[in-house]
């Protein structure tokens, strides 16, 4: 069972998928008839556990081995969730404590089940709703954990506020490198990209790297530019070094960011493990039981696999390997990898950038930057190469594409290589700006993988970037 959206008990409409085919809706499974009392039985190695609940709806359980959790998702709502039989944990959130149990639901009935099971504990669900565990079909799970280790720059209202947050961090952390993430110049009164002058003044002896909220731009100080070998003449395919008065401003869009990444200190093994565990903790708190991580290195997937085997990481992960020719050759030899909790059978390809940093590739220039069409991060020739190789390997290709020009290239290239392949389910990640004349090119083989959060994050300035003609509500 795959739940891609947050479900509210009043309107459960998400379709159920059984054996790869669309089955009856969840509303039929979970909302048939009303009942005042239900008994939910878990099975544990040391005996059975019984939980009694007054549910909002009678549950007609037609698939075995669900998993239950109760999660506080909002201040006024407390919900329970049933996880699918392939997820082996259950978390219960009570007002003053958090208890984690690892027990599957094996029976649900309105009758008293005392005679059927030998239970040792009763858990009262207190009249809450039980829904399936949630799968996030596109996220950056590992990066979520890494974000907890850097300065949080979200919701800053000016570049001056960023400087103050960095100074506060510096007071409590003795480090030569200051990392931050989450700034968005569109939230500031002055919405243009900043210049790094104040970073240079306040942090003369440190390396400062601040990542934009969408991950498609850095602002760095001159120390980082010098260490990375970046100057006014630096050219990197698939990106820009922004200049002012013939000098780098410190703002790097897409491609040149890799030059900075190469000179930053490598994360220690403990830092990587802690990031994965912290990300899992956050995901579990929202009822996420499986995540599709859109872009992982083989080093991180190896660590994930090791943590899964030692049971130090429990969340299930569908891992998209960051594409490269080296990784293509590696998985040509090794093939797919599938364990109980880790699935590696897809590549993440990077088509263009983001609208916020004007890196998404458009068929027409940006309305607020009329000489700019965006930046193709992976060349058209490389996109064709990757599509051909990945199709022959039997892997899935999932390509980031936000601008209508990039989407168009992918729709047509996917179509060419998938003509003889059954059920490939290749994805165009985001599919945010699409030519209305090309909607019909999406089908069962080529799927738009859309993240609704972009609607709310980009709606304040989408008209500025695209103009009225490309906005459809």
CSV table of C-alpha atoms in Angstrom, one decimal:
chain,number,residue,atom,x,y,z
A,1,UNK,CA,0.0,0.0,0.0
A,2,UNK,CA,1.4,3.4,-1.0
A,3,UNK,CA,0.1,6.6,0.5
A,4,UNK,CA,1.6,9.6,-1.1
A,5,UNK,CA,-0.5,12.4,0.5
A,6,UNK,CA,-1.5,13.4,4.0
A,7,UNK,CA,-4.8,11.8,4.7
A,8,UNK,CA,-7.6,13.4,6.7
A,9,UNK,CA,-10.1,11.0,8.3
A,10,UNK,CA,-13.0,13.0,6.8
A,11,UNK,CA,-12.0,12.6,3.2
A,12,UNK,CA,-9.9,9.5,2.5
A,13,UNK,CA,-9.8,9.2,-1.3
A,14,UNK,CA,-6.3,7.8,-2.0
A,15,UNK,CA,-6.5,4.6,-4.2
A,16,UNK,CA,-5.1,1.4,-2.8
A,17,UNK,CA,-2.5,-0.5,-4.9
A,18,UNK,CA,-2.4,-4.3,-4.5
A,19,UNK,CA,0.0,-6.4,-6.5
A,20,UNK,CA,0.9,-3.5,-8.7
A,21,UNK,CA,-2.8,-2.9,-9.7
A,22,UNK,CA,-5.2,-0.2,-8.5
A,23,UNK,CA,-7.7,-1.8,-6.2
A,24,UNK,CA,-10.6,-0.4,-4.2
A,25,UNK,CA,-10.3,3.0,-2.6
A,26,UNK,CA,-9.1,3.3,1.0
A,27,UNK,CA,-12.4,5.0,1.7
A,28,UNK,CA,-14.1,1.6,1.0
A,29,UNK,CA,-11.5,-0.3,3.2
A,30,UNK,CA,-11.4,2.0,6.2
A,31,UNK,CA,-14.7,3.9,6.3
A,32,UNK,CA,-17.4,1.2,5.9
A,33,UNK,CA,-19.9,1.6,8.7
A,34,UNK,CA,-19.5,3.2,12.0
A,35,UNK,CA,-18.6,1.4,15.2
A,36,UNK,CA,-18.1,2.6,18.8
A,37,UNK,CA,-15.7,0.0,19.8
A,38,UNK,CA,-12.9,-2.0,18.1
A,39,UNK,CA,-10.2,-4.4,19.3
A,40,UNK,CA,-6.8,-4.2,17.7
A,41,UNK,CA,-4.5,-7.1,18.3
A,42,UNK,CA,-0.7,-7.0,17.9
A,43,UNK,CA,1.6,-9.9,18.0
A,44,UNK,CA,5.0,-9.8,19.8
A,45,UNK,CA,7.6,-12.4,20.4
A,46,UNK,CA,7.0,-12.5,24.1
A,47,UNK,CA,3.2,-12.7,23.8
A,48,UNK,CA,0.3,-10.9,22.2
A,49,UNK,CA,-0.6,-7.3,22.8
A,50,UNK,CA,-4.1,-6.2,22.8
A,51,UNK,CA,-5.3,-2.6,22.2
A,52,UNK,CA,-8.8,-1.5,22.5
A,53,UNK,CA,-9.9,1.6,20.6
A,54,UNK,CA,-13.0,3.6,20.0
A,55,UNK,CA,-12.5,4.3,16.3
A,56,UNK,CA,-14.3,6.9,14.2
A,57,UNK,CA,-15.0,4.3,11.5
A,58,UNK,CA,-15.3,0.5,11.4
A,59,UNK,CA,-12.2,-1.0,9.7
A,60,UNK,CA,-12.8,-3.8,7.2
A,61,UNK,CA,-9.2,-5.1,7.1
A,62,UNK,CA,-8.7,-7.0,3.8
A,63,UNK,CA,-4.9,-7.2,4.0
A,64,UNK,CA,-2.9,-8.8,6.8
A,65,UNK,CA,-0.2,-7.3,9.0
A,66,UNK,CA,-0.8,-3.6,9.3
A,67,UNK,CA,1.1,-1.5,11.7
A,68,UNK,CA,-0.3,1.2,14.0
A,69,UNK,CA,1.0,4.5,15.1
A,70,UNK,CA,-0.5,7.6,16.8
A,71,UNK,CA,1.2,10.8,15.8
A,72,UNK,CA,0.6,14.4,16.8
A,73,UNK,CA,0.6,16.1,13.4
A,74,UNK,CA,-1.0,19.4,14.4
A,75,UNK,CA,-1.7,21.1,17.8
A,76,UNK,CA,-5.4,20.3,17.5
A,77,UNK,CA,-5.1,16.9,15.9
A,78,UNK,CA,-3.8,13.6,17.2
A,79,UNK,CA,-3.9,10.7,14.7
A,80,UNK,CA,-3.1,7.0,14.5
A,81,UNK,CA,-1.7,5.2,11.6
A,82,UNK,CA,-1.7,1.6,10.3
A,83,UNK,CA,1.5,0.7,8.5
A,84,UNK,CA,1.7,-1.9,5.7
A,85,UNK,CA,2.9,-5.4,6.3
A,86,UNK,CA,6.4,-4.5,5.0
A,87,UNK,CA,7.1,-1.9,7.7
A,88,UNK,CA,8.0,-3.3,11.1
A,89,UNK,CA,7.5,-0.6,13.7
A,90,UNK,CA,4.8,1.3,15.5
A,91,UNK,CA,5.1,4.6,17.4
A,92,UNK,CA,2.6,5.9,19.9
A,93,UNK,CA,2.6,9.5,20.9
A,94,UNK,CA,0.9,10.3,24.2
A,95,UNK,CA,0.5,13.8,25.7
A,96,UNK,CA,3.5,13.6,28.0
A,97,UNK,CA,5.6,10.8,26.7
A,98,UNK,CA,6.7,9.0,23.6
A,99,UNK,CA,6.8,5.2,23.4
A,100,UNK,CA,8.1,3.2,20.5
A,101,UNK,CA,7.0,-0.3,20.0
A,102,UNK,CA,7.7,-2.8,17.1
A,103,UNK,CA,4.5,-4.8,16.7
A,104,UNK,CA,2.3,-5.6,13.7
A,105,UNK,CA,-1.5,-5.5,13.7
A,106,UNK,CA,-2.8,-9.0,13.0
A,107,UNK,CA,-6.5,-8.8,13.7
A,108,UNK,CA,-9.2,-6.1,13.9
A,109,UNK,CA,-12.7,-6.9,14.9
A,110,UNK,CA,-15.7,-5.5,16.8
A,111,UNK,CA,-15.9,-8.7,18.9
A,112,UNK,CA,-14.0,-9.2,22.1
A,113,UNK,CA,-10.8,-11.0,21.0
A,114,UNK,CA,-9.8,-12.1,24.5
A,115,UNK,CA,-10.5,-15.7,23.8
A,116,UNK,CA,-8.4,-15.7,20.6
A,117,UNK,CA,-5.2,-14.1,21.9
A,118,UNK,CA,-2.9,-14.2,25.0
A,119,UNK,CA,-2.1,-10.6,25.5
A,120,UNK,CA,0.1,-9.0,28.1
A,121,UNK,CA,-0.6,-5.3,27.5
A,122,UNK,CA,-3.6,-3.1,26.6
A,123,UNK,CA,-3.1,0.2,24.7
A,124,UNK,CA,-6.1,2.5,24.6
A,125,UNK,CA,-6.1,4.5,21.3
A,126,UNK,CA,-8.7,6.9,22.8
A,127,UNK,CA,-11.0,7.2,19.9
A,128,UNK,CA,-8.4,8.2,17.3
A,129,UNK,CA,-8.3,7.4,13.6
A,130,UNK,CA,-6.0,4.8,12.1
A,131,UNK,CA,-4.6,5.3,8.6
A,132,UNK,CA,-1.8,3.6,6.6
A,133,UNK,CA,1.8,4.7,7.0
A,134,UNK,CA,2.9,7.5,4.6
A,135,UNK,CA,5.4,7.1,1.8
A,136,UNK,CA,7.2,10.3,0.6
A,137,UNK,CA,7.8,9.7,-3.1
A,138,UNK,CA,10.4,12.5,-3.4
A,139,UNK,CA,12.6,13.8,-0.6
A,140,UNK,CA,16.2,14.3,0.4
A,141,UNK,CA,16.3,12.1,3.5
A,142,UNK,CA,20.0,12.2,4.1
A,143,UNK,CA,20.2,16.0,3.5
A,144,UNK,CA,17.4,16.5,6.0
A,145,UNK,CA,19.7,15.0,8.6
A,146,UNK,CA,22.6,17.1,7.5
A,147,UNK,CA,20.5,20.2,7.7
A,148,UNK,CA,20.2,19.6,11.5
A,149,UNK,CA,24.0,20.0,11.7
A,150,UNK,CA,24.1,23.5,10.1
A,151,UNK,CA,22.8,27.0,10.8
A,152,UNK,CA,19.0,27.2,10.0
A,153,UNK,CA,18.5,30.2,7.7
A,154,UNK,CA,14.8,29.6,6.9
A,155,UNK,CA,12.3,32.4,7.3
A,156,UNK,CA,15.0,35.1,7.4
A,157,UNK,CA,13.8,38.4,6.3
A,158,UNK,CA,17.0,40.0,5.2
A,159,UNK,CA,20.7,39.3,4.6
A,160,UNK,CA,21.4,41.2,7.8
A,161,UNK,CA,19.4,38.7,9.7
A,162,UNK,CA,21.5,35.9,8.2
A,163,UNK,CA,24.6,37.6,9.4
A,164,UNK,CA,23.3,37.8,12.9
A,165,UNK,CA,22.3,34.1,13.0
A,166,UNK,CA,25.8,33.2,11.8
A,167,UNK,CA,27.4,35.4,14.5
A,168,UNK,CA,25.1,33.7,17.2
A,169,UNK,CA,26.3,30.3,15.9
A,170,UNK,CA,29.9,31.4,16.0
A,171,UNK,CA,29.7,32.3,19.7
A,172,UNK,CA,28.8,28.7,20.6
A,173,UNK,CA,30.8,26.8,18.1
A,174,UNK,CA,34.5,26.7,17.7
A,175,UNK,CA,34.8,25.8,14.0
A,176,UNK,CA,36.8,27.0,10.9
A,177,UNK,CA,33.8,26.3,8.6
A,178,UNK,CA,30.3,27.7,9.0
A,179,UNK,CA,27.6,26.0,7.0
A,180,UNK,CA,24.0,27.3,6.7
A,181,UNK,CA,20.9,26.4,4.7
A,182,UNK,CA,17.5,27.7,3.9
A,183,UNK,CA,17.8,31.3,2.8
A,184,UNK,CA,15.4,32.6,0.1
A,185,UNK,CA,16.0,36.1,-1.2
A,186,UNK,CA,12.3,36.1,-2.4
A,187,UNK,CA,11.3,36.5,1.3
A,188,UNK,CA,13.4,39.7,1.7
A,189,UNK,CA,12.3,43.3,1.1
A,190,UNK,CA,15.2,43.5,-1.3
A,191,UNK,CA,14.7,40.4,-3.5
A,192,UNK,CA,17.9,40.4,-5.5
A,193,UNK,CA,20.7,38.0,-4.8
A,194,UNK,CA,23.0,39.4,-2.1
A,195,UNK,CA,26.7,40.2,-2.3
A,196,UNK,CA,29.2,38.6,0.1
A,197,UNK,CA,30.8,41.9,1.4
A,198,UNK,CA,29.4,41.5,4.9
A,199,UNK,CA,30.4,37.8,5.0
A,200,UNK,CA,34.0,38.9,4.3
A,201,UNK,CA,33.9,41.6,6.9
A,202,UNK,CA,32.4,39.5,9.8
A,203,UNK,CA,34.1,36.2,9.1
A,204,UNK,CA,37.7,37.0,7.9
A,205,UNK,CA,39.3,33.8,9.1
A,206,UNK,CA,36.6,31.3,8.3
A,207,UNK,CA,35.0,29.5,5.4
A,208,UNK,CA,31.3,30.4,5.0
A,209,UNK,CA,29.0,28.4,2.8
A,210,UNK,CA,25.3,29.2,2.8
A,211,UNK,CA,22.9,27.1,0.7
A,212,UNK,CA,19.7,28.4,-0.8
A,213,UNK,CA,16.5,26.7,0.4
A,214,UNK,CA,16.1,24.8,-2.9
A,215,UNK,CA,19.7,23.5,-2.9
A,216,UNK,CA,20.4,25.2,-6.3
A,217,UNK,CA,22.6,28.2,-5.1
A,218,UNK,CA,25.3,29.0,-2.6
A,219,UNK,CA,26.5,32.3,-1.3
A,220,UNK,CA,30.1,32.0,0.0
A,221,UNK,CA,32.7,34.4,1.3
A,222,UNK,CA,35.9,35.2,-0.6
A,223,UNK,CA,37.9,32.7,1.4
A,224,UNK,CA,35.8,29.9,-0.1
A,225,UNK,CA,36.1,31.4,-3.6
A,226,UNK,CA,39.9,31.5,-3.3
A,227,UNK,CA,40.1,28.0,-1.9
A,228,UNK,CA,37.8,26.7,-4.7
A,229,UNK,CA,39.8,28.5,-7.4
A,230,UNK,CA,36.7,30.5,-8.4
A,231,UNK,CA,37.2,33.9,-10.1
A,232,UNK,CA,35.5,36.1,-12.7
A,233,UNK,CA,36.8,33.8,-15.5
A,234,UNK,CA,35.5,30.6,-14.0
A,235,UNK,CA,33.2,28.7,-16.3
A,236,UNK,CA,31.4,25.5,-15.3
A,237,UNK,CA,28.8,23.8,-17.5
A,238,UNK,CA,25.4,23.9,-16.0
A,239,UNK,CA,25.8,26.9,-13.8
A,240,UNK,CA,26.8,30.5,-13.2
A,241,UNK,CA,29.2,32.5,-11.1
A,242,UNK,CA,27.4,35.8,-10.6
A,243,UNK,CA,29.5,39.0,-11.0
A,244,UNK,CA,29.2,42.6,-10.0
A,245,UNK,CA,31.7,45.3,-11.1
A,246,UNK,CA,33.6,42.5,-12.8
A,247,UNK,CA,34.1,40.6,-9.5
A,248,UNK,CA,32.4,37.4,-8.1
A,249,UNK,CA,29.6,38.3,-5.7
A,250,UNK,CA,29.9,35.0,-3.9
A,251,UNK,CA,26.6,33.7,-5.4
A,252,UNK,CA,27.1,30.4,-7.3
A,253,UNK,CA,24.2,28.8,-9.1
A,254,UNK,CA,24.2,25.1,-9.7
A,255,UNK,CA,27.3,23.9,-11.5
A,256,UNK,CA,30.0,25.9,-9.7
A,257,UNK,CA,28.7,24.7,-6.4
A,258,UNK,CA,30.5,21.4,-7.0
A,259,UNK,CA,33.9,23.3,-6.9
A,260,UNK,CA,33.1,24.3,-3.4
A,261,UNK,CA,31.9,20.9,-2.4
A,262,UNK,CA,35.2,19.4,-3.4
A,263,UNK,CA,37.2,21.6,-1.0
A,264,UNK,CA,34.9,21.3,2.0
A,265,UNK,CA,36.0,18.9,4.8
A,266,UNK,CA,34.5,15.4,4.3
A,267,UNK,CA,31.8,14.5,6.8
A,268,UNK,CA,33.0,11.9,9.3
A,269,UNK,CA,31.3,8.5,9.5
A,270,UNK,CA,29.7,9.5,12.8
A,271,UNK,CA,28.3,12.7,11.3
A,272,UNK,CA,26.8,10.7,8.4
A,273,UNK,CA,25.3,8.1,10.7
A,274,UNK,CA,23.9,10.8,13.1
A,275,UNK,CA,22.4,12.6,10.1
A,276,UNK,CA,20.6,9.4,8.9
A,277,UNK,CA,19.3,8.7,12.4
A,278,UNK,CA,18.1,12.2,13.0
A,279,UNK,CA,16.3,12.2,9.6
A,280,UNK,CA,14.6,9.0,10.6
A,281,UNK,CA,13.5,10.5,13.8
A,282,UNK,CA,11.9,13.5,12.1
A,283,UNK,CA,10.2,11.3,9.4
A,284,UNK,CA,8.8,9.0,12.0
A,285,UNK,CA,7.3,11.9,13.9
A,286,UNK,CA,5.2,12.7,10.9
A,287,UNK,CA,4.2,9.1,10.2
A,288,UNK,CA,6.5,8.6,7.2
A,289,UNK,CA,7.4,4.9,7.0
A,290,UNK,CA,9.1,4.9,3.6
A,291,UNK,CA,11.0,7.6,1.7
A,292,UNK,CA,12.3,7.9,-1.8
A,293,UNK,CA,15.6,9.8,-1.5
A,294,UNK,CA,16.2,11.7,-4.7
A,295,UNK,CA,19.9,11.6,-5.1
A,296,UNK,CA,22.3,9.5,-3.0
A,297,UNK,CA,26.0,8.6,-3.3
A,298,UNK,CA,27.0,4.9,-3.2
A,299,UNK,CA,28.9,5.7,0.0
A,300,UNK,CA,25.7,6.8,1.8
A,301,UNK,CA,23.7,3.8,0.5
A,302,UNK,CA,26.3,1.5,1.8
A,303,UNK,CA,26.1,3.1,5.2
A,304,UNK,CA,22.3,2.9,5.1
A,305,UNK,CA,22.5,-0.8,4.2
A,306,UNK,CA,24.9,-1.4,7.1
A,307,UNK,CA,22.6,0.4,9.6
A,308,UNK,CA,19.6,-1.5,8.3
A,309,UNK,CA,21.4,-4.8,8.8
A,310,UNK,CA,22.3,-3.9,12.4
A,311,UNK,CA,18.8,-2.6,13.0
A,312,UNK,CA,20.1,0.8,13.9
A,313,UNK,CA,18.0,2.3,11.0
A,314,UNK,CA,14.5,1.1,10.5
A,315,UNK,CA,12.9,3.3,7.9
A,316,UNK,CA,12.5,1.9,4.4
A,317,UNK,CA,14.4,3.7,1.6
A,318,UNK,CA,13.9,3.7,-2.1
A,319,UNK,CA,17.3,5.1,-3.1
A,320,UNK,CA,17.9,7.0,-6.4
A,321,UNK,CA,21.6,6.9,-7.1
A,322,UNK,CA,23.1,10.3,-8.2
A,323,UNK,CA,23.9,9.7,-11.9
A,324,UNK,CA,27.4,9.6,-13.2
A,325,UNK,CA,29.2,7.5,-15.8
A,326,UNK,CA,31.1,5.9,-13.0
A,327,UNK,CA,27.9,4.9,-11.2
A,328,UNK,CA,26.4,3.7,-14.5
A,329,UNK,CA,29.3,1.3,-15.0
A,330,UNK,CA,29.1,0.2,-11.4
A,331,UNK,CA,25.5,-0.9,-11.5
A,332,UNK,CA,25.9,-2.4,-15.0
A,333,UNK,CA,28.1,-4.9,-13.3
A,334,UNK,CA,26.3,-5.3,-10.0
A,335,UNK,CA,22.6,-4.8,-11.1
A,336,UNK,CA,19.8,-3.9,-8.8
A,337,UNK,CA,20.0,-4.2,-5.0
A,338,UNK,CA,17.0,-5.1,-2.9
A,339,UNK,CA,16.9,-5.9,0.8
A,340,UNK,CA,13.9,-5.8,3.2
A,341,UNK,CA,14.4,-2.0,3.8
A,342,UNK,CA,16.6,-0.7,0.9
A,343,UNK,CA,15.8,-0.7,-2.8
A,344,UNK,CA,18.3,0.5,-5.3
A,345,UNK,CA,17.1,0.3,-8.9
A,346,UNK,CA,16.9,3.9,-10.1
A,347,UNK,CA,19.1,6.9,-11.0
A,348,UNK,CA,18.6,10.5,-10.2
A,349,UNK,CA,19.5,12.8,-13.1
A,350,UNK,CA,19.7,16.5,-12.8
A,351,UNK,CA,18.1,18.3,-15.8
A,352,UNK,CA,17.9,22.0,-14.8
A,353,UNK,CA,17.8,24.3,-11.8
A,354,UNK,CA,15.0,25.9,-9.9
A,355,UNK,CA,12.6,28.8,-10.6
A,356,UNK,CA,13.7,30.7,-7.4
A,357,UNK,CA,17.3,31.0,-8.6
A,358,UNK,CA,16.2,31.3,-12.3
A,359,UNK,CA,18.0,28.1,-13.2
A,360,UNK,CA,15.0,26.2,-14.6
A,361,UNK,CA,15.3,26.1,-18.4
A,362,UNK,CA,12.3,27.8,-20.1
A,363,UNK,CA,11.3,28.0,-23.7
A,364,UNK,CA,11.0,31.7,-23.4
A,365,UNK,CA,13.1,34.0,-21.3
A,366,UNK,CA,12.3,34.9,-17.7
A,367,UNK,CA,9.9,37.8,-17.4
A,368,UNK,CA,12.0,39.4,-14.7
A,369,UNK,CA,15.4,38.6,-16.4
A,370,UNK,CA,14.7,38.8,-20.2
A,371,UNK,CA,18.2,37.7,-21.2
A,372,UNK,CA,18.0,34.5,-19.2
A,373,UNK,CA,16.5,31.2,-20.3
A,374,UNK,CA,17.9,29.1,-17.4
A,375,UNK,CA,20.7,26.5,-17.2
A,376,UNK,CA,20.7,22.9,-18.4
A,377,UNK,CA,22.7,21.2,-15.7
A,378,UNK,CA,23.2,18.0,-17.8
A,379,UNK,CA,23.8,18.5,-21.5
A,380,UNK,CA,21.3,17.2,-24.0
A,381,UNK,CA,23.9,14.7,-25.3
A,382,UNK,CA,24.4,13.4,-21.8
A,383,UNK,CA,20.7,13.1,-21.1
A,384,UNK,CA,20.4,11.0,-24.3
A,385,UNK,CA,23.4,8.8,-23.2
A,386,UNK,CA,22.0,8.3,-19.7
A,387,UNK,CA,18.5,7.5,-21.0
A,388,UNK,CA,19.9,4.8,-23.4
A,389,UNK,CA,22.1,3.2,-20.8
A,390,UNK,CA,19.6,3.2,-18.0
A,391,UNK,CA,16.9,1.7,-20.2
A,392,UNK,CA,19.2,-1.1,-21.3
A,393,UNK,CA,20.1,-1.8,-17.6
A,394,UNK,CA,16.4,-2.1,-16.7
A,395,UNK,CA,16.7,0.7,-14.1
A,396,UNK,CA,14.4,3.6,-13.6
A,397,UNK,CA,15.4,7.1,-14.7
A,398,UNK,CA,14.1,10.0,-12.5
A,399,UNK,CA,15.1,13.4,-13.8
A,400,UNK,CA,14.8,16.7,-12.1
A,401,UNK,CA,13.0,19.1,-14.6
A,402,UNK,CA,11.2,22.3,-13.6
A,403,UNK,CA,11.3,24.4,-16.8
A,404,UNK,CA,9.1,23.6,-19.8
A,405,UNK,CA,12.1,23.4,-22.1
A,406,UNK,CA,13.8,20.7,-20.0
A,407,UNK,CA,10.5,18.8,-19.5
A,408,UNK,CA,10.0,18.9,-23.3
A,409,UNK,CA,13.5,17.4,-23.9
A,410,UNK,CA,12.8,14.6,-21.4
A,411,UNK,CA,9.3,13.8,-22.6
A,412,UNK,CA,10.6,13.2,-26.1
A,413,UNK,CA,13.8,11.4,-25.1
A,414,UNK,CA,12.0,9.1,-22.7
A,415,UNK,CA,9.5,8.3,-25.4
A,416,UNK,CA,12.2,7.1,-27.8
A,417,UNK,CA,14.0,4.7,-25.5
A,418,UNK,CA,10.9,3.3,-23.7
A,419,UNK,CA,8.9,2.3,-26.8
A,420,UNK,CA,9.7,-1.4,-26.4
A,421,UNK,CA,9.8,-1.5,-22.6
A,422,UNK,CA,6.8,-2.6,-20.5
A,423,UNK,CA,6.0,-0.7,-17.3
A,424,UNK,CA,9.2,1.2,-16.8
A,425,UNK,CA,7.5,4.0,-14.8
A,426,UNK,CA,10.2,6.6,-15.5
A,427,UNK,CA,9.7,9.8,-13.7
A,428,UNK,CA,10.1,13.5,-14.5
A,429,UNK,CA,10.7,15.0,-11.0
A,430,UNK,CA,8.7,18.2,-10.3
A,431,UNK,CA,7.3,18.7,-13.9
A,432,UNK,CA,6.6,22.1,-12.7
A,433,UNK,CA,6.3,24.2,-15.9
A,434,UNK,CA,4.9,22.2,-18.8
A,435,UNK,CA,3.9,23.2,-22.3
A,436,UNK,CA,0.1,22.6,-22.5
A,437,UNK,CA,0.6,21.0,-25.9
A,438,UNK,CA,2.9,18.3,-24.4
A,439,UNK,CA,0.7,17.1,-21.6
A,440,UNK,CA,-0.4,14.2,-23.7
A,441,UNK,CA,3.2,12.8,-23.8
A,442,UNK,CA,2.8,11.8,-20.1
A,443,UNK,CA,1.4,8.3,-19.9
A,444,UNK,CA,1.8,5.0,-17.9
A,445,UNK,CA,5.5,4.8,-18.9
A,446,UNK,CA,6.4,8.5,-18.3
A,447,UNK,CA,5.1,9.8,-15.0
A,448,UNK,CA,5.0,13.4,-13.7
A,449,UNK,CA,6.4,13.2,-10.1
A,450,UNK,CA,5.0,16.4,-8.6
A,451,UNK,CA,5.7,18.0,-5.3
A,452,UNK,CA,2.7,20.1,-4.2
A,453,UNK,CA,4.9,22.1,-1.8
A,454,UNK,CA,6.3,24.0,-4.9
A,455,UNK,CA,2.9,25.6,-5.4
A,456,UNK,CA,3.0,27.2,-2.0
A,457,UNK,CA,6.7,28.0,-2.0
A,458,UNK,CA,6.8,29.5,-5.5
A,459,UNK,CA,3.4,31.2,-5.6
A,460,UNK,CA,4.6,34.5,-4.3
A,461,UNK,CA,6.9,35.2,-7.2
A,462,UNK,CA,5.9,32.7,-9.9
A,463,UNK,CA,4.1,35.5,-11.9
A,464,UNK,CA,7.3,37.5,-11.8
A,465,UNK,CA,9.3,34.7,-13.3
A,466,UNK,CA,6.8,33.3,-15.8
A,467,UNK,CA,4.2,35.9,-16.5
A,468,UNK,CA,0.5,35.4,-16.6
A,469,UNK,CA,0.5,33.2,-19.8
A,470,UNK,CA,2.2,30.3,-18.1
A,471,UNK,CA,0.2,30.3,-14.8
A,472,UNK,CA,-2.8,28.1,-14.8
A,473,UNK,CA,-4.9,27.9,-11.6
